[in-house]
Tab-separated table of C-alpha atoms and ligand atoms in Angstrom:
chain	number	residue	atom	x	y	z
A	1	UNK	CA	-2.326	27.699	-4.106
A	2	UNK	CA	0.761	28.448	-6.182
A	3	UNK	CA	2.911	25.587	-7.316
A	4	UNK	CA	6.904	26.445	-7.749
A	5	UNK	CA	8.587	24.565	-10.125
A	6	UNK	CA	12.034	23.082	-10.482
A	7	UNK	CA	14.673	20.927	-11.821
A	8	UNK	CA	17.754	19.669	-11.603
A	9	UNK	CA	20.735	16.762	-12.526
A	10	UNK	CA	23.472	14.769	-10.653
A	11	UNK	CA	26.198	12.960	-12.493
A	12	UNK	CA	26.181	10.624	-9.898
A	13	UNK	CA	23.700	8.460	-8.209
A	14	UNK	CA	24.994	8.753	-4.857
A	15	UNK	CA	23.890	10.839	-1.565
A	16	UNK	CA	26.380	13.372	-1.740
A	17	UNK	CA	25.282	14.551	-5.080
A	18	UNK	CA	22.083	14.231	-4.368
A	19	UNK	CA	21.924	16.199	-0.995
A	20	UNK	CA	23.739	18.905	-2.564
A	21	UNK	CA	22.139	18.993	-5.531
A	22	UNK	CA	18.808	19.373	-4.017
A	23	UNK	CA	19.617	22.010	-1.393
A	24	UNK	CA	21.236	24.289	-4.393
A	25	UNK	CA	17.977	23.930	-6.121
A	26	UNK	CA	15.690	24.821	-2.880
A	27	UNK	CA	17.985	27.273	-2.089
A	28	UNK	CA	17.520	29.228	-5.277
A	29	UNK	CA	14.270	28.795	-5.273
A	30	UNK	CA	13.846	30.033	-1.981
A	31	UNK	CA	15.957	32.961	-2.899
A	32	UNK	CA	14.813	33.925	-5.933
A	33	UNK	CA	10.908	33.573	-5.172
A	34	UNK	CA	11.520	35.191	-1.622
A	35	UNK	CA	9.758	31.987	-0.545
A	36	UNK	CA	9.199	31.763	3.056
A	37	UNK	CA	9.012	28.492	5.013
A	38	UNK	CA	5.286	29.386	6.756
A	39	UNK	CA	3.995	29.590	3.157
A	40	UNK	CA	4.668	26.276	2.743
A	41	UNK	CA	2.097	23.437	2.281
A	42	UNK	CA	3.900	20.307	0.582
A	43	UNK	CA	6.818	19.493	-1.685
A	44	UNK	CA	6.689	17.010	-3.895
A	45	UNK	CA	10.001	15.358	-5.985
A	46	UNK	CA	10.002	13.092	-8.717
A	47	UNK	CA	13.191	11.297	-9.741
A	48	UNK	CA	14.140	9.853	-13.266
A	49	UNK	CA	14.709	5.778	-13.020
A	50	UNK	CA	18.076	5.845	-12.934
A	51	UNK	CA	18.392	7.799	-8.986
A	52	UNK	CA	18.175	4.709	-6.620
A	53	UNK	CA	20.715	5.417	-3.958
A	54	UNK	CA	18.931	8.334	-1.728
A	55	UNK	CA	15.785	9.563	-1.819
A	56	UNK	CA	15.358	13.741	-2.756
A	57	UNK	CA	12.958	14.156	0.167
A	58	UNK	CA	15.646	12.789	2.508
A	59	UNK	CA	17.728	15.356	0.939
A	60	UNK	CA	15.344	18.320	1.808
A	61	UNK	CA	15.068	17.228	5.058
A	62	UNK	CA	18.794	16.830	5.957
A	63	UNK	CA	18.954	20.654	4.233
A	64	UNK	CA	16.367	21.618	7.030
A	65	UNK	CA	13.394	21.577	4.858
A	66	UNK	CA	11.269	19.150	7.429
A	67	UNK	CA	8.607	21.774	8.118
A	68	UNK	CA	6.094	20.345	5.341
A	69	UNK	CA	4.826	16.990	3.823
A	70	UNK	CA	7.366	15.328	1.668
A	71	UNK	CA	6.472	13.257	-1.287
A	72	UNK	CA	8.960	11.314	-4.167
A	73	UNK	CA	8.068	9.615	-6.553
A	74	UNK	CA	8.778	8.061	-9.864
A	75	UNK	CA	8.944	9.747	-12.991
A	76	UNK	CA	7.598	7.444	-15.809
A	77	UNK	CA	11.243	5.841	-18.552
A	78	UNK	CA	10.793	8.335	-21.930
A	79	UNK	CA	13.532	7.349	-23.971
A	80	UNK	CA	15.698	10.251	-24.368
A	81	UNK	CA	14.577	12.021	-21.486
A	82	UNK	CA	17.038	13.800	-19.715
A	83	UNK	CA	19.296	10.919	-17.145
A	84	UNK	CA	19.634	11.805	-13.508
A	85	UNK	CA	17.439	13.925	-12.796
A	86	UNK	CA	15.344	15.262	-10.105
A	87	UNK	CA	12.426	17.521	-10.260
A	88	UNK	CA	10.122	19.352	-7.688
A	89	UNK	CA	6.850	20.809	-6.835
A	90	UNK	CA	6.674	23.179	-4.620
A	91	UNK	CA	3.135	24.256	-3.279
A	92	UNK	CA	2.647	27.330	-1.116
A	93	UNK	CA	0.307	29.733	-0.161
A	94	UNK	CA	1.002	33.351	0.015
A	95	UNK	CA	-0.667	35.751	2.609
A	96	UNK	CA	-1.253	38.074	-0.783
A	97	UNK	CA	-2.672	35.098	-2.454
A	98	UNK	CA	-1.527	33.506	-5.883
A	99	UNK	CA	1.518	35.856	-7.002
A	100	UNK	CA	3.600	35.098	-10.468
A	101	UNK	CA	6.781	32.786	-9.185
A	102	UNK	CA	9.912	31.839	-11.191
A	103	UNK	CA	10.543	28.423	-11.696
A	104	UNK	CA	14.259	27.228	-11.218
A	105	UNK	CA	16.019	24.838	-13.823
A	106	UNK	CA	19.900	24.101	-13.075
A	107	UNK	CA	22.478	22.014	-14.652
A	108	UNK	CA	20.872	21.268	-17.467
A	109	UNK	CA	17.697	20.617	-16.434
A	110	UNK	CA	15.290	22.752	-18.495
A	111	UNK	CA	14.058	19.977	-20.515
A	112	UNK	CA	12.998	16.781	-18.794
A	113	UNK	CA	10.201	15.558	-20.576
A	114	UNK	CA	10.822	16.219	-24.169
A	115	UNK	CA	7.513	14.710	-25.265
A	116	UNK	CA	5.164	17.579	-22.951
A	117	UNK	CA	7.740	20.522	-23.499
A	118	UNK	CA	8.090	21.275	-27.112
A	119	UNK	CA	5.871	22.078	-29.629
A	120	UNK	CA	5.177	19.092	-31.959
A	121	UNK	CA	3.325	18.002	-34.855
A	122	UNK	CA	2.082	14.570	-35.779
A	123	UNK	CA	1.577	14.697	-38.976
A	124	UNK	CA	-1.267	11.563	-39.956
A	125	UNK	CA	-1.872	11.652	-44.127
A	126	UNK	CA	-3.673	8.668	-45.791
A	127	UNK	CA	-6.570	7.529	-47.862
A	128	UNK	CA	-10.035	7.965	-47.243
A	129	UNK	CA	-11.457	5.746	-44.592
A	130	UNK	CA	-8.135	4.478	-43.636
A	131	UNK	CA	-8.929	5.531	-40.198
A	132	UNK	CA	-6.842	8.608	-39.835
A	133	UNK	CA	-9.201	10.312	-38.507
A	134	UNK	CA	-10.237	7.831	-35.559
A	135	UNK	CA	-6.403	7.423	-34.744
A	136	UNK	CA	-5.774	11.706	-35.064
A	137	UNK	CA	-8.608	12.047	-32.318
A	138	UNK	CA	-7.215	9.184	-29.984
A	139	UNK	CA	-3.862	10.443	-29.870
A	140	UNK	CA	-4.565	13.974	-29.232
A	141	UNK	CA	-6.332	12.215	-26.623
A	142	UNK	CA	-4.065	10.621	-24.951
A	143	UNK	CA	-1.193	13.291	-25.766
A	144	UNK	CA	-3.706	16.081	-24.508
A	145	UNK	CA	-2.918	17.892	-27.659
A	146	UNK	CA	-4.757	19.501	-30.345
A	147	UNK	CA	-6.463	17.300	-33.539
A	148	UNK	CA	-6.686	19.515	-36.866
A	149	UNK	CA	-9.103	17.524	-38.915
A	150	UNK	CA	-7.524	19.390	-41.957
A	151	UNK	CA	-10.161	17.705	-44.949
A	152	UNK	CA	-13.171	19.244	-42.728
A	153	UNK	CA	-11.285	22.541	-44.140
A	154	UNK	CA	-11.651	21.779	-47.601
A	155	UNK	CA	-15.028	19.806	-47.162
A	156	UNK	CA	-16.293	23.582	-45.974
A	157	UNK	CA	-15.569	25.151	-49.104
A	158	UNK	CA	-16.679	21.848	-51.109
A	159	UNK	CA	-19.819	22.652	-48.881
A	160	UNK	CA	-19.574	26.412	-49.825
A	161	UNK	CA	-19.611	25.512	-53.632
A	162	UNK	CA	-22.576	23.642	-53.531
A	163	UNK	CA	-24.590	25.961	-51.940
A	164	UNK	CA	-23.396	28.788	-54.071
A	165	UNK	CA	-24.653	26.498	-57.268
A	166	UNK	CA	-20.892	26.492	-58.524
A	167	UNK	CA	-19.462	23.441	-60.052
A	168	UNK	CA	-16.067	22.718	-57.580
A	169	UNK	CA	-14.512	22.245	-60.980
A	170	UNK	CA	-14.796	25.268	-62.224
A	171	UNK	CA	-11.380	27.203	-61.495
A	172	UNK	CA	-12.243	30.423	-61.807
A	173	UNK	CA	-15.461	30.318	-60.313
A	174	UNK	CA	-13.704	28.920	-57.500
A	175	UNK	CA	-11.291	31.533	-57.160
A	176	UNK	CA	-14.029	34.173	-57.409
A	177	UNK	CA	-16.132	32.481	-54.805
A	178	UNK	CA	-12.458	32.414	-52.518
A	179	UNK	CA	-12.458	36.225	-51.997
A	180	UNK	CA	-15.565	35.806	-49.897
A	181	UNK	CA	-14.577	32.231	-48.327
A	182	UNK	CA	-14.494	32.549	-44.284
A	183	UNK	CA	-13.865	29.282	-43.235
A	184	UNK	CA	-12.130	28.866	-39.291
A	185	UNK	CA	-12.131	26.216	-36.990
A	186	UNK	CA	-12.883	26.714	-33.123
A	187	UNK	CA	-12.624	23.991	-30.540
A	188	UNK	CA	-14.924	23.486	-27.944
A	189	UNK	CA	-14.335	21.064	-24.986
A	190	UNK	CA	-11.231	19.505	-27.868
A	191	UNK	CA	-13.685	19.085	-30.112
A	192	UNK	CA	-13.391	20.704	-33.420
A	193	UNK	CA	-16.024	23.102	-35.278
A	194	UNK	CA	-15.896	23.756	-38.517
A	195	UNK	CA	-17.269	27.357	-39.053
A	196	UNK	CA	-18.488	28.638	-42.949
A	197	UNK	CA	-19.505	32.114	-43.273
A	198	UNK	CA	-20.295	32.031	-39.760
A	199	UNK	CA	-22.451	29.020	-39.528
A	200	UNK	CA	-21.223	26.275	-37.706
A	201	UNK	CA	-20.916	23.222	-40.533
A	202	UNK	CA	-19.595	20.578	-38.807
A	203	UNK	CA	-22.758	18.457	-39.535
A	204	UNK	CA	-23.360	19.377	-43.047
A	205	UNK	CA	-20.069	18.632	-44.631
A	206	UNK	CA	-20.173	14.876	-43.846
A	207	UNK	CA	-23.164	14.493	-45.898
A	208	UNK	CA	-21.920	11.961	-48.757
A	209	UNK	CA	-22.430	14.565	-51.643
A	210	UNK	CA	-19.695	16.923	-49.866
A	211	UNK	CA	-16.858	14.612	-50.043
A	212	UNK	CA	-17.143	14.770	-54.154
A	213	UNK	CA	-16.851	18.050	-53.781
A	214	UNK	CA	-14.269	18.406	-51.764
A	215	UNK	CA	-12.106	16.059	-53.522
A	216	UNK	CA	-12.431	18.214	-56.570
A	217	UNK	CA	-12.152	21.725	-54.645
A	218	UNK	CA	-8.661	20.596	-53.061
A	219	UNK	CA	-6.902	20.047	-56.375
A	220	UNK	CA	-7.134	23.931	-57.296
A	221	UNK	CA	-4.004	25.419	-56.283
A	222	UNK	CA	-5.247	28.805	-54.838
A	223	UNK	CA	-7.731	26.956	-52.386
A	224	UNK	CA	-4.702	24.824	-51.080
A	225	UNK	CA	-2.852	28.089	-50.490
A	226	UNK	CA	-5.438	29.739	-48.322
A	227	UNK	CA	-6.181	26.485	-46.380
A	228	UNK	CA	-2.759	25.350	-46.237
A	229	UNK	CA	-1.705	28.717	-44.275
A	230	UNK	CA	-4.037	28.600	-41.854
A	231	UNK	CA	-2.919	25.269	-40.793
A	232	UNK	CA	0.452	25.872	-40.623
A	233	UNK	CA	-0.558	28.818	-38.331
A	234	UNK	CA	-2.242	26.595	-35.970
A	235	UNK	CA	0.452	23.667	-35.943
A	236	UNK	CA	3.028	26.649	-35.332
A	237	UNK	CA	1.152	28.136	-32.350
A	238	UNK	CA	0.527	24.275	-30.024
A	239	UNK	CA	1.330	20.795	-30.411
A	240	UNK	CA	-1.506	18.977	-32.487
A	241	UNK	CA	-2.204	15.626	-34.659
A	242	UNK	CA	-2.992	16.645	-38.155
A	243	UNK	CA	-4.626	14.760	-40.472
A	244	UNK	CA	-5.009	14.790	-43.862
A	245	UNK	CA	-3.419	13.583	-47.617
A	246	UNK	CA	-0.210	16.082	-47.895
A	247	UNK	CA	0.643	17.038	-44.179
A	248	UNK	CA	3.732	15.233	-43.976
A	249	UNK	CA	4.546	16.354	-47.802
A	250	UNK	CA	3.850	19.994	-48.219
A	251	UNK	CA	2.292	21.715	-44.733
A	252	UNK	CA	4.662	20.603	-42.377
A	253	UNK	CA	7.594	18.786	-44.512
A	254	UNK	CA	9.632	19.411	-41.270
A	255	UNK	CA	6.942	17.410	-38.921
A	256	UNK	CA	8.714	15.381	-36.295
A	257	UNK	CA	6.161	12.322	-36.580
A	258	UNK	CA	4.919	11.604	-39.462
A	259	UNK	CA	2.352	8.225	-40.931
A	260	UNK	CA	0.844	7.640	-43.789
A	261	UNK	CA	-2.009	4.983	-43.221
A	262	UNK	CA	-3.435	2.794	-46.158
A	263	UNK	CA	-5.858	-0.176	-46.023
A	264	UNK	CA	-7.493	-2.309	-48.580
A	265	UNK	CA	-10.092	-0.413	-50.710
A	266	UNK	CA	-12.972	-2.822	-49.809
A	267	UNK	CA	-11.871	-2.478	-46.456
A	268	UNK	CA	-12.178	1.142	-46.754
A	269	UNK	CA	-15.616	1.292	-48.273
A	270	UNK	CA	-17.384	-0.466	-45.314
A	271	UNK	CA	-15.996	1.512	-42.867
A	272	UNK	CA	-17.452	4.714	-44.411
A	273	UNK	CA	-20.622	2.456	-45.379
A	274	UNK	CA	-20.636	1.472	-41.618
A	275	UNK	CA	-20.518	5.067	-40.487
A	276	UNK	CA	-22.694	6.642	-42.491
A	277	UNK	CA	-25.264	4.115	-41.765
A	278	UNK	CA	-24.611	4.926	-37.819
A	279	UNK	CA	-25.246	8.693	-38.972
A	280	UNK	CA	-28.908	7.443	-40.457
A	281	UNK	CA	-27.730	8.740	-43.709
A	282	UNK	CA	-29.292	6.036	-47.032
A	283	UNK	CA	-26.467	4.690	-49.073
A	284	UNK	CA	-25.477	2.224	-50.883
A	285	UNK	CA	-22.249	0.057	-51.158
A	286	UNK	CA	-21.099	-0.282	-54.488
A	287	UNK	CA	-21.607	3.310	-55.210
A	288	UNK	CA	-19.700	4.153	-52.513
A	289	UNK	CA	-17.308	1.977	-53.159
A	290	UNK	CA	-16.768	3.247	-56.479
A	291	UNK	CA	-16.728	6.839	-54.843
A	292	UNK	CA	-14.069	5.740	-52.325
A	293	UNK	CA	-12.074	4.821	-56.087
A	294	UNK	CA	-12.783	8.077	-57.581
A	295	UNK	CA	-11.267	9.846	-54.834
A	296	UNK	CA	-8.129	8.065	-54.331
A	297	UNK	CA	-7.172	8.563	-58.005
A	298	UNK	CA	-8.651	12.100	-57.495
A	299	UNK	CA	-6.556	12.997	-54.986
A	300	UNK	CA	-3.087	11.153	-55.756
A	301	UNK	CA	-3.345	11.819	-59.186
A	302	UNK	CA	-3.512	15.558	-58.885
A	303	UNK	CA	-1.101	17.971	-59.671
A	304	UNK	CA	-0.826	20.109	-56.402
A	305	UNK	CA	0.206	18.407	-53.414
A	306	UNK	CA	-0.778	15.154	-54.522
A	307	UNK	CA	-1.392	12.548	-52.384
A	308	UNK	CA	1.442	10.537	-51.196
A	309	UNK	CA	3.311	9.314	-48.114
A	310	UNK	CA	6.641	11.515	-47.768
A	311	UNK	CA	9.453	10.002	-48.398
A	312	UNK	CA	10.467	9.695	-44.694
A	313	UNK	CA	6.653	8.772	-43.225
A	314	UNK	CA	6.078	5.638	-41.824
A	315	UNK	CA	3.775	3.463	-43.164
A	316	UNK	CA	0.710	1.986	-41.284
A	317	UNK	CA	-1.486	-0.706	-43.392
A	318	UNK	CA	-4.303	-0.444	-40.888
A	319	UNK	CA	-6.507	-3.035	-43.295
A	320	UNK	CA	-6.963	-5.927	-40.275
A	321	UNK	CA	-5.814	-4.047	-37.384
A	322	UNK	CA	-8.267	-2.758	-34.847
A	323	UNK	CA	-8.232	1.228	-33.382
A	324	UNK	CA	-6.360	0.251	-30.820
A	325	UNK	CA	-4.117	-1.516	-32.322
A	326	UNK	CA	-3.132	1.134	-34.710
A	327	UNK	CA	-2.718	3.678	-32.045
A	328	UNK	CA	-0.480	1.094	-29.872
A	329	UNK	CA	1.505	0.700	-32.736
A	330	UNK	CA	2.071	4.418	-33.728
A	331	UNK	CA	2.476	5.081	-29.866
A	332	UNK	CA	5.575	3.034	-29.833
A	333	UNK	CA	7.297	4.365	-33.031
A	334	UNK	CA	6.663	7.725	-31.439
A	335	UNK	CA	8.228	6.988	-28.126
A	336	UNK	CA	11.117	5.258	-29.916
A	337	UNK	CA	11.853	8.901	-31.506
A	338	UNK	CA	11.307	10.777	-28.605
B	1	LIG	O1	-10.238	13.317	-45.096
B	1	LIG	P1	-11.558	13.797	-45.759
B	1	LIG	O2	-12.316	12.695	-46.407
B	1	LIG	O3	-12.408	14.593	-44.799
B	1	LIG	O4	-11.092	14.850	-46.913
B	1	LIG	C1	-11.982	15.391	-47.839
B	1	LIG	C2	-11.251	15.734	-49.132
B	1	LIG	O5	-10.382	16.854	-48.889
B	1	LIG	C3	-10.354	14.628	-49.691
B	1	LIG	O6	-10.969	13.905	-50.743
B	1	LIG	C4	-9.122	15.318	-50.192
B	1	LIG	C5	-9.129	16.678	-49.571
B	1	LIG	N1	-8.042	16.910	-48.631
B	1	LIG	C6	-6.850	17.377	-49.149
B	1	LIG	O7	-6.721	17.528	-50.349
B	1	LIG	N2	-5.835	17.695	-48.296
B	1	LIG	C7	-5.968	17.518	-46.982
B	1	LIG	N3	-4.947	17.861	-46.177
B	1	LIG	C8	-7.151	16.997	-46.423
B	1	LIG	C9	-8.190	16.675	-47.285
């Protein structure tokens, strides 16, 4: 089956406009696809809120297009979608089989649904354990987009330092061990692999003694570089929810969306306590409370892309709000810019 695309806009809701509208779409379609009517299986129109007065699949069929099954429905209210507009799906079936087609967009029309057609970036920076990471993977969920867990980056080469017995303080020794550093991420099934030297590390770098490390291996200025590239390279190829502590400040300063999520410290710590008991991993809370302390200073109080919400994020305080909560609420200030 190959589905045919189009789209199109009245000024008017009436059933003039509408009837012509939607036979100078078909017919270009037709025309330009050399579309015949036997190779038709089904048409189906959607129509933005606004179109009440005449449905588009009356339309067709007035225009002589009554050969197939006829379908309209309702597209769902995005605010600053495109008004009055009506779009169809055409599905056919060529004697050849599945051939390349050229979808039709007129008056206007290319871009109905501004929140599937462009490339975006959410971009989701915060302290540790404030749950960025649980909201990242539940929007790109529901968005069916990409989720760049950007600190399992630098928790590979935190990871990398360890086992190379250097100290993740140690500049130089850091920039030495960089020329050899071959850290990428794959996805498989939309979930994301972190991959060091080869070895796929997703496991290892949550173990407690890599986050230490990688709080101290992000504050050198030449590991930021490398790491920093690669994820703008990713965000610039697909839409995706990045989190991290300077997305919204230095990788993608021109992000459409961007949060910056805090919660109380003690909060914090028992979430992380919480998980890496779930994991089976022995810890204890006070230490890793103090950890959780050492890293937020760590990390804001460095000098390269410190962490910090930028100066137009929004701020989330996600201290007594549940998962779904914060992703209802971050939903809606989405939408609202949309
Ligand atoms: O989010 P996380 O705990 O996996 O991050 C591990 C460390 O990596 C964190 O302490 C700071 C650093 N990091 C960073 O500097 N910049 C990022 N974009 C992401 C993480």
């Amino acid at each position: 089956m190959t589905v045919l695309r189009g789209a199109t806009t009245v000024l008017q809701d009436t059933p003039n406009e509408i009837s012509l509208a939607v036979k100078e779409l078909l017919d270009e379609i037709f025309a330009v696809n050399a579309l015949k009517k036997e190779d038709i299986r089904c048409f189906v129109f959607s129509l933005t809120t606004d179109i009440h007065s005449f449905h588009p699949a009356k339309a067709a069929r007035e225009c002589g297009y009554d050969f197939a099954p006829l379908f309209a429905c309702i597209e769902p209210e995005i605010t600053g979608a495109l008004p009055l507009c009506i779009r169809a799906m055409i599905f056919a079936e060529f004697p050849e089989g599945n051939r390349a087609v050229k979808h039709i967009y007129q008056r206007g029309a290319k871009v109905l649904r501004k929140d599937i057609s462009e490339i975006y970036n959410i971009a989701l920076d915060g302290l540790a354990g404030s749950g960025k990471s649980t909201v990242a993977k539940a929007l790109a969920k529901d968005y069916d987009i990409l989720y760049l867990d950007t600190g399992a980056m630098y928790r590979a080469c935190g990871l990398k330092a360890i086992r190379c017995g250097i100290s993740p303080q140690d500049e130089s020794a850091v920039e030495e061990m960089l020329k050899t550093l071959d850290v990428k991420v794959e996805y498989s099934g939309g979930v994301q692999h972190t991959i060091l030297d080869g070895e796929d590390v997703s496991s290892a770098i949550r173990e407690n003694a890599v986050s230490m490390a990688a709080s101290h291996i992000s504050a050198h200025r030449a590991v930021r570089a490398k790491m920093v590239e690669m994820q703008r390279e990713i965000a610039r190829s697909m839409s995706c929810v990045l989190d991290g502590r300077d997305i919204g400040t230095a990788v993608l300063p021109a992000a459409k969306y961007k949060f910056f999520l805090t919660a109380d410290s003690k909060v914090r710590a028992q979430r992380r306590y919480d998980e890496l008991i779930a994991r089976g991993q022995t810890v204890d809370f006070d230490s890793l409370y103090a950890e959780i302390l050492q890293r937020d200073k760590q990390d804001s109080e460095r000098e390269c892309s410190p962490l910090k919400p930028a100066e137009d994020a929004i701020t989330v305080d996600t201290s007594s709000l549940g998962i779904n909560e914060v992703v209802a609420t971050i939903k809606s200030l989405i939408q609202k810019k949309i």
